[in-house]
PDB file of C-alpha atoms in Angstrom:
ATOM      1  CA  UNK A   1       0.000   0.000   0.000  1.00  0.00           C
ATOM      2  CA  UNK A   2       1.687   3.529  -0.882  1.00  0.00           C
ATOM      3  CA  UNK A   3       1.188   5.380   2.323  1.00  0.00           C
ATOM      4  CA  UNK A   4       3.587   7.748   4.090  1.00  0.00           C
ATOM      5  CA  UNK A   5       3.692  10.098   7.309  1.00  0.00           C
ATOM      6  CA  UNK A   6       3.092  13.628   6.935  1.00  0.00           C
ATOM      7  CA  UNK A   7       5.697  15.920   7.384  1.00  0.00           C
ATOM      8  CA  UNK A   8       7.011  16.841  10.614  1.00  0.00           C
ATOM      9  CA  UNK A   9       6.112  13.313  12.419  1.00  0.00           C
ATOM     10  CA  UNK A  10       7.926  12.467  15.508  1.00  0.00           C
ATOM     11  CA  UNK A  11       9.425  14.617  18.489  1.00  0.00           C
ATOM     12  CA  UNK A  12      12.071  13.311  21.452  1.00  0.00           C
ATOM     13  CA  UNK A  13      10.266  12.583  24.471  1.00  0.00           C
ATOM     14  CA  UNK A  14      12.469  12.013  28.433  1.00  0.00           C
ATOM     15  CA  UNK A  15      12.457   9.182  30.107  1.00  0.00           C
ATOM     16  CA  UNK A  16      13.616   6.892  27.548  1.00  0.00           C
ATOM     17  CA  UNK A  17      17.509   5.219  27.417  1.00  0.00           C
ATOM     18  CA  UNK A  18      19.317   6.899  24.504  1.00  0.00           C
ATOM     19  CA  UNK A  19      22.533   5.288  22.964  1.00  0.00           C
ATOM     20  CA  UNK A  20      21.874   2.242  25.452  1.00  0.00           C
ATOM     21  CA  UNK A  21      22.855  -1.299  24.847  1.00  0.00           C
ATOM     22  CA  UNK A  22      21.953  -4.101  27.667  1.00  0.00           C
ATOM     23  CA  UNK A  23      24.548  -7.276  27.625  1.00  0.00           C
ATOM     24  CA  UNK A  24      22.870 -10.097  29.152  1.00  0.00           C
ATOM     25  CA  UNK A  25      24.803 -12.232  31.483  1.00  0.00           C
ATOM     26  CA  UNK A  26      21.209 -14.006  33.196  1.00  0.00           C
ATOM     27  CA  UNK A  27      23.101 -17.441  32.615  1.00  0.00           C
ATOM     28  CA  UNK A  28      25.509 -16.566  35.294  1.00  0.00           C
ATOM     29  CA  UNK A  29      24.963 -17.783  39.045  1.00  0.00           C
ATOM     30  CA  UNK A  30      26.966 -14.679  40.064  1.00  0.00           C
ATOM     31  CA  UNK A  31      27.578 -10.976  39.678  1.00  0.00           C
ATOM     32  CA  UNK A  32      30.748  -9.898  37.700  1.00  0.00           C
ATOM     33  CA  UNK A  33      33.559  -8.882  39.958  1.00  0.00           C
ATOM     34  CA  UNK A  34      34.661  -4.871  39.058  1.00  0.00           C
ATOM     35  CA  UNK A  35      37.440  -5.703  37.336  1.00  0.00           C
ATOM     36  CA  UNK A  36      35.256  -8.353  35.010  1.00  0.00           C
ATOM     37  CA  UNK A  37      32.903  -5.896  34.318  1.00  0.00           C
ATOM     38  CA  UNK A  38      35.505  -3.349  32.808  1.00  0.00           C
ATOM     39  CA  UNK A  39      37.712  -5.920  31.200  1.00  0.00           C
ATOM     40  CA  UNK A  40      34.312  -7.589  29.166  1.00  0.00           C
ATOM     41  CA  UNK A  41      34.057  -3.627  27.894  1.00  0.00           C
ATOM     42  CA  UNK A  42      37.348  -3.017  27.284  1.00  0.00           C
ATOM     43  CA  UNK A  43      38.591  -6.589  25.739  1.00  0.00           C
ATOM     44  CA  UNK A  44      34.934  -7.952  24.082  1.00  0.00           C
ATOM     45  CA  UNK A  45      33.667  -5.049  22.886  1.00  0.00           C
ATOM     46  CA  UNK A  46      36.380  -2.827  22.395  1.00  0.00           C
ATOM     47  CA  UNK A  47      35.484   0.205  23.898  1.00  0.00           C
ATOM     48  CA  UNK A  48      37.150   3.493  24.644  1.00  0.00           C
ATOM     49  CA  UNK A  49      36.630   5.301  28.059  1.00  0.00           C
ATOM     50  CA  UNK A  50      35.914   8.493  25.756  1.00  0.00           C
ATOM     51  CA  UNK A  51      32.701   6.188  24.029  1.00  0.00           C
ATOM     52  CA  UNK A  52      30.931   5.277  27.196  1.00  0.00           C
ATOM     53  CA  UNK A  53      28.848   7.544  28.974  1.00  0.00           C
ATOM     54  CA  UNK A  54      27.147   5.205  31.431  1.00  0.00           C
ATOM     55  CA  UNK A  55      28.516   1.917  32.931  1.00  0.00           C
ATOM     56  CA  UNK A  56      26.094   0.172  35.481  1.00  0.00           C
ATOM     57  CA  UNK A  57      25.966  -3.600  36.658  1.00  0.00           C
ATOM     58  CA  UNK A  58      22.224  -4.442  37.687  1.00  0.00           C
ATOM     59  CA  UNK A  59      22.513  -7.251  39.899  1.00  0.00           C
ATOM     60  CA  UNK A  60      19.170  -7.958  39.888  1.00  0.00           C
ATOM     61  CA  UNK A  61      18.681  -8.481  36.120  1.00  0.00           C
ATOM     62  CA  UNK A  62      22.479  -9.937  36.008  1.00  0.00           C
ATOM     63  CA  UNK A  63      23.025  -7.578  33.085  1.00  0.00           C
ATOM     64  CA  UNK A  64      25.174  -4.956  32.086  1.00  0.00           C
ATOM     65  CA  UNK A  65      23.647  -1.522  30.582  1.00  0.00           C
ATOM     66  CA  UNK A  66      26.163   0.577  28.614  1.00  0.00           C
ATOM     67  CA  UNK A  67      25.113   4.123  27.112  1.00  0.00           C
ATOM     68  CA  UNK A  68      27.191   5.355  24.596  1.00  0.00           C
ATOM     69  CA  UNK A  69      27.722   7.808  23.130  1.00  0.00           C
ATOM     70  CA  UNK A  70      26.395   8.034  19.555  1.00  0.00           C
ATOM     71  CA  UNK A  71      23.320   6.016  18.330  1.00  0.00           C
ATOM     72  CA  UNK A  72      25.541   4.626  15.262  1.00  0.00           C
ATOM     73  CA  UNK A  73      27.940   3.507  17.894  1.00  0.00           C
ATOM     74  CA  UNK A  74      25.421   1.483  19.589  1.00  0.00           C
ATOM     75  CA  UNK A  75      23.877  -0.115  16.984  1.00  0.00           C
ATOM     76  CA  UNK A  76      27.555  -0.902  15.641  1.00  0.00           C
ATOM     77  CA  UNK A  77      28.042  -2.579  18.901  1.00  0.00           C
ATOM     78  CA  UNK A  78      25.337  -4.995  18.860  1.00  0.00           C
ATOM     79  CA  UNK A  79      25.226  -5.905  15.130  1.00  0.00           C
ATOM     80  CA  UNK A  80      29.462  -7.014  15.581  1.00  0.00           C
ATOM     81  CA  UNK A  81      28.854  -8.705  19.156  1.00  0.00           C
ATOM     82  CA  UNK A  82      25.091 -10.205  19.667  1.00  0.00           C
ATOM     83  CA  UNK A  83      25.796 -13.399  20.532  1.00  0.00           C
ATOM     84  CA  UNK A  84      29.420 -13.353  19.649  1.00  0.00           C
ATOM     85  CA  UNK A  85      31.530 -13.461  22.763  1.00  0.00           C
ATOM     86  CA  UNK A  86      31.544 -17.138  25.228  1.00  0.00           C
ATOM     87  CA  UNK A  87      31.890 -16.067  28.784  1.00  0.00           C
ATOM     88  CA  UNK A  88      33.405 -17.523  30.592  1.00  0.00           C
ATOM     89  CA  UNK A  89      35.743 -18.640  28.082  1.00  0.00           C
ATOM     90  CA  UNK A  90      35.864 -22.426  27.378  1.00  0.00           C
ATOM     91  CA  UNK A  91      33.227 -25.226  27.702  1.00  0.00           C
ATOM     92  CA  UNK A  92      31.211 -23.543  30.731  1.00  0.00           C
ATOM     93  CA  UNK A  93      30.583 -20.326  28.971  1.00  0.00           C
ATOM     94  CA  UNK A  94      27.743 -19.348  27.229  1.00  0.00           C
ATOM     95  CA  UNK A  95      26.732 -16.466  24.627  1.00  0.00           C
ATOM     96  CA  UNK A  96      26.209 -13.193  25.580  1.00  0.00           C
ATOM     97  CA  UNK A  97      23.415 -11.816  23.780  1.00  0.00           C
ATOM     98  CA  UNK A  98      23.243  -7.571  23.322  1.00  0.00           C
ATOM     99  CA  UNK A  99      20.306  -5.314  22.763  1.00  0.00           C
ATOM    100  CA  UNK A 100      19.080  -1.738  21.810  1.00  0.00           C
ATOM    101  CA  UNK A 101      17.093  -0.299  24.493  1.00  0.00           C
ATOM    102  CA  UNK A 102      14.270   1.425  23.402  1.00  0.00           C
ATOM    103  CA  UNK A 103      14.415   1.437  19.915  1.00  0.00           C
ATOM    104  CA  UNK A 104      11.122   2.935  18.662  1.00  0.00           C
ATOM    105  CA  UNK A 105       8.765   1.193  16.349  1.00  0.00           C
ATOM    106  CA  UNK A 106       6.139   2.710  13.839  1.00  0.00           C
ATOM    107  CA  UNK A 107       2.627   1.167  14.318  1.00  0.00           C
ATOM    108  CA  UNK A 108       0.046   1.180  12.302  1.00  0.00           C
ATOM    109  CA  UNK A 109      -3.212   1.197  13.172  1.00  0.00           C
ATOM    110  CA  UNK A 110      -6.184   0.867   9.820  1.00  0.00           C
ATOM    111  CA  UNK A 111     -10.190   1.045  10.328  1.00  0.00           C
ATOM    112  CA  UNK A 112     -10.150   4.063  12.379  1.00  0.00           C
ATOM    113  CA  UNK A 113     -12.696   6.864  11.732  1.00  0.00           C
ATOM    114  CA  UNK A 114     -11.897  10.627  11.631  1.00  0.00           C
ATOM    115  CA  UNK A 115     -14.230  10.561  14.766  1.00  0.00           C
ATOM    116  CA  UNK A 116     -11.259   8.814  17.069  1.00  0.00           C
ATOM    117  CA  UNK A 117      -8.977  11.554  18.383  1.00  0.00           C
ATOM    118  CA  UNK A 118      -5.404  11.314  19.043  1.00  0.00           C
ATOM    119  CA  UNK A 119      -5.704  11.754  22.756  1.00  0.00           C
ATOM    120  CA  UNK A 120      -8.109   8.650  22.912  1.00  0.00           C
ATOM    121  CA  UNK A 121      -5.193   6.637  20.624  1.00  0.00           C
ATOM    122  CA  UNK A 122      -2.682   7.773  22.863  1.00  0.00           C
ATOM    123  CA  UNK A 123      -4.710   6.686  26.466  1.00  0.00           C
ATOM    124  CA  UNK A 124      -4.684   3.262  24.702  1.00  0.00           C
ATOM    125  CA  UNK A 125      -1.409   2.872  23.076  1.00  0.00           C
ATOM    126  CA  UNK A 126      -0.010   4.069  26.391  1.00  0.00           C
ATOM    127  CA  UNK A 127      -0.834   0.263  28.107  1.00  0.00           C
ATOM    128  CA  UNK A 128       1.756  -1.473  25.154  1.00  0.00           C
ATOM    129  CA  UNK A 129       4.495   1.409  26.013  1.00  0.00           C
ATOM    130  CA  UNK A 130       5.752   4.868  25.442  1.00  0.00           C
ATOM    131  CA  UNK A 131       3.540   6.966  23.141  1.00  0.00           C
ATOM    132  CA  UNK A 132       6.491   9.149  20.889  1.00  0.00           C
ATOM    133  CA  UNK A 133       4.052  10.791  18.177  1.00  0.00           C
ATOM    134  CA  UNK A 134       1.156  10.207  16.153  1.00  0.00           C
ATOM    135  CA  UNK A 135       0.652  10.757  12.831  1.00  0.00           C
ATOM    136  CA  UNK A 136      -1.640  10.793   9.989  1.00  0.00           C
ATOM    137  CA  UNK A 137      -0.877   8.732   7.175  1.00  0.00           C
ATOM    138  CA  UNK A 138      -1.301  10.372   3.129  1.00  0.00           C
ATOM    139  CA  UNK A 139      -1.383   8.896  -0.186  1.00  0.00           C
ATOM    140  CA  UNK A 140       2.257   8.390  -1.191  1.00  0.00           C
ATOM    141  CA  UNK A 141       3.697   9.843  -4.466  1.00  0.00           C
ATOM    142  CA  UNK A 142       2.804   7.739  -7.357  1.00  0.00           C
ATOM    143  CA  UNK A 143      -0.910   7.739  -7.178  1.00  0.00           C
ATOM    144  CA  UNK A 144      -3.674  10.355  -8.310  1.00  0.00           C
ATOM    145  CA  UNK A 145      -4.657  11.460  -4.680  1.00  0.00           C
ATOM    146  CA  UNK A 146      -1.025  11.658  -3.491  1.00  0.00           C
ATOM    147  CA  UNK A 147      -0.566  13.452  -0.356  1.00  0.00           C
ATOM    148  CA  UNK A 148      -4.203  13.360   1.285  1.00  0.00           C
ATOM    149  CA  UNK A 149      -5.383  11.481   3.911  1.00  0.00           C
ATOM    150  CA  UNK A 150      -5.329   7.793   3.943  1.00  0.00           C
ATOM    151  CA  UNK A 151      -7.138   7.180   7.328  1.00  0.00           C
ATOM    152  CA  UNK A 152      -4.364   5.508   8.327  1.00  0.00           C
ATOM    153  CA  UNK A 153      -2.875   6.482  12.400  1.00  0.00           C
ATOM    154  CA  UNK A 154       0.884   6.148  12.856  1.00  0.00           C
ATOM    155  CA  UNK A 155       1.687   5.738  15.988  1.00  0.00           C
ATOM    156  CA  UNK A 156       5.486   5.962  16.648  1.00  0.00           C
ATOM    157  CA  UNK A 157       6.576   4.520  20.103  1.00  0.00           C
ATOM    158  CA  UNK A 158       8.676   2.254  22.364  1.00  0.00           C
ATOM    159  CA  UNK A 159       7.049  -0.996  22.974  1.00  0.00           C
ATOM    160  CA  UNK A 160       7.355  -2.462  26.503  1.00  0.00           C
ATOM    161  CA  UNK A 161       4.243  -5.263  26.282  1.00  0.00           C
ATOM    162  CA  UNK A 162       3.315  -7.257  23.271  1.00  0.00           C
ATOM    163  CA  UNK A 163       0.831  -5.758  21.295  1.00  0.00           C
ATOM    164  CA  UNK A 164      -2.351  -7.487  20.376  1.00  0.00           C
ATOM    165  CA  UNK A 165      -3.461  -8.222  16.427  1.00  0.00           C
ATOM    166  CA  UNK A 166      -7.016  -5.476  17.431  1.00  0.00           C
ATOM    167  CA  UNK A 167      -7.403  -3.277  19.469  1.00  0.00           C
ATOM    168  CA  UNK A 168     -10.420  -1.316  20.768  1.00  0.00           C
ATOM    169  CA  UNK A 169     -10.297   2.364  20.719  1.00  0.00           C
ATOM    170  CA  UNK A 170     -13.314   4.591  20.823  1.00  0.00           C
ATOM    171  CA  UNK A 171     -15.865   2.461  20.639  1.00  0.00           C
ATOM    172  CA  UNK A 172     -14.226   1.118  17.225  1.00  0.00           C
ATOM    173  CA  UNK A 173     -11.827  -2.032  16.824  1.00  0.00           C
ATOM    174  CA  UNK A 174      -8.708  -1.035  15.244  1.00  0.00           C
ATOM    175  CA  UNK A 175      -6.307  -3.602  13.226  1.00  0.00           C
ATOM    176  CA  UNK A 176      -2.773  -3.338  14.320  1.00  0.00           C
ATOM    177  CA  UNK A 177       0.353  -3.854  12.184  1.00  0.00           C
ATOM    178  CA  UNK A 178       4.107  -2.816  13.138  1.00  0.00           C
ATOM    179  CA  UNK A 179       7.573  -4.998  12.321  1.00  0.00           C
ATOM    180  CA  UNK A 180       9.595  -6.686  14.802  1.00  0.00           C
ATOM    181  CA  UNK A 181      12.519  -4.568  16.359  1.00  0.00           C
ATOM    182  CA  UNK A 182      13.693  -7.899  16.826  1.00  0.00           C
ATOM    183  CA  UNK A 183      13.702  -9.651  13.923  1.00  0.00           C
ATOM    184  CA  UNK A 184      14.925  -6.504  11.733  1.00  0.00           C
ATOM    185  CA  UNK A 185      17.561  -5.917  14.360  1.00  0.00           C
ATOM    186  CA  UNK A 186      19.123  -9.487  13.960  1.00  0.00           C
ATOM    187  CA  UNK A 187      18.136  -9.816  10.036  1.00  0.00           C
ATOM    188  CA  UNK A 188      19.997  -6.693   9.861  1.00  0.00           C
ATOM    189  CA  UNK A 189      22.806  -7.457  11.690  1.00  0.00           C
ATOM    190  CA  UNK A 190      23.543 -10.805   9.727  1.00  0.00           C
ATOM    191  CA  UNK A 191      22.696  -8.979   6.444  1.00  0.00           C
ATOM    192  CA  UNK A 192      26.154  -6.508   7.939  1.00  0.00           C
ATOM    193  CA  UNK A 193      28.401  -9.520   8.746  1.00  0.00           C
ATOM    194  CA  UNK A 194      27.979 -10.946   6.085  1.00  0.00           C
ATOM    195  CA  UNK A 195      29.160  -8.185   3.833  1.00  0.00           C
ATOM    196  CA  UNK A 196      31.861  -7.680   6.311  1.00  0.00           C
ATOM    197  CA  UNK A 197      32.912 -11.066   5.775  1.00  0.00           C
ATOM    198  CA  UNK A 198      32.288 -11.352   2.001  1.00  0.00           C
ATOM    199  CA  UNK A 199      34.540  -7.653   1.873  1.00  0.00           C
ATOM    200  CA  UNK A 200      37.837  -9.423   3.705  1.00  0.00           C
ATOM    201  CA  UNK A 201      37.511 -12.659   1.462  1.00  0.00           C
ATOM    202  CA  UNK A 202      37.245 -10.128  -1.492  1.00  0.00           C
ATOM    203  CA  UNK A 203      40.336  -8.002  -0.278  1.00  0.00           C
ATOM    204  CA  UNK A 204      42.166 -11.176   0.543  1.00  0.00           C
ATOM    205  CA  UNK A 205      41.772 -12.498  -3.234  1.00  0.00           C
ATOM    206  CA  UNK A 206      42.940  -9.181  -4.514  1.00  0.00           C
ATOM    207  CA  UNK A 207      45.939  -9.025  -2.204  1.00  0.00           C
ATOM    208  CA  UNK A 208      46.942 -12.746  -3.379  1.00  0.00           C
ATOM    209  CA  UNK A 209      46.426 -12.393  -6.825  1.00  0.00           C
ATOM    210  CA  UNK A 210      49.011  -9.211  -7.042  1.00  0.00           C
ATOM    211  CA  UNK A 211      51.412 -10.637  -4.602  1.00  0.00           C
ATOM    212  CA  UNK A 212      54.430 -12.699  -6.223  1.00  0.00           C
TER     213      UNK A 212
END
């Protein structure tokens, strides 16, 4: 379907982790001594001082939360190391998996009526997450009616609770379609190793085939 936002959709909004990446170490029986904790950043992900803006070990969660500080930095971070790193090292270790906090997601919601407001989208939206923006979908270009109205809400936010396939707003059911952070995230991330990978092998032949 050729839809698009109208211009000007989405604002920053507080209260959200920015930059952040959360290593998972839930297979452990223990907390990670001090010096664990900075040698895993330093060593495993090979990190600067100057890059990290926030360090904290949540003993609770047995993870560690790293801000950073540039977005492209973070994402670089889990893309090269989801899953990559055994700790401990050896037989007893297991994978250490990384994630973008709070990524948001655009979700669509279709069979809504001009008569449902934004405020009443955004009192139900709020019980998946944080409510970022909403937006009116238009008629993308390509078509006769480009740029009016499709009818269409878009609802950027960060999800925290599954959301359902309908959901009831105003008296009228809704139909609700967004991607997977998830799945993009890691599709994504393979789809980037695997160029990496496919660029050394390239270099490697070049390099061969000139060298006596």
């Amino acid at each position: 379907m050729l839809i698009t936002a109208e211009p000007g959709f989405g604002m920053e909004c507080e209260g959200l982790r920015k930059n952040t990446v959360r290593c998972d170490f839930g297979f452990l029986r223990r907390d990670l001594t001090v010096l664990e904790l900075h040698n895993f950043v330093e060593h495993y992900l090979d990190l600067q001082p100057e890059q990290v803006k926030f360090l904290q070990w949540n003993g609770i969660e047995r993870c560690l939360y790293l801000r950073l500080d540039k977005l492209i930095t973070a994402k670089r971070l889990v893309v090269l190391n989801h899953r990559r790193h055994t700790y401990p090292e050896g037989s007893q270790g297991s994978r250490v998996g990384l994630k973008l906090m709070d990524v948001p997601a655009d979700v669509l919601l279709f069979d809504l009526s001009e008569l449902v407001t934004d405020e009443q989208i955004k009192e139900i939206m709020e019980q998946y997450g944080v409510v970022l923006a909403i937006g009116h979908s238009q008629w993308a270009p390509g078509v006769r009616f480009a740029g009016i109205s499709s009818g269409q809400r878009l609802v950027r936010m960060v999800i925290r609770k599954t959301l359902p396939r309908y959901v009831r707003i105003g008296n009228e059911l809704s139909t609700v379609c967004y991607t997977d952070c998830d799945k993009t995230n890691n599709f994504l991330g393979f789809r980037m190793l695997h160029n990496v990978v496919r660029g050394w092998r390239f270099m490697g032949r070049v390099v061969r085939s000139i060298t006596p």
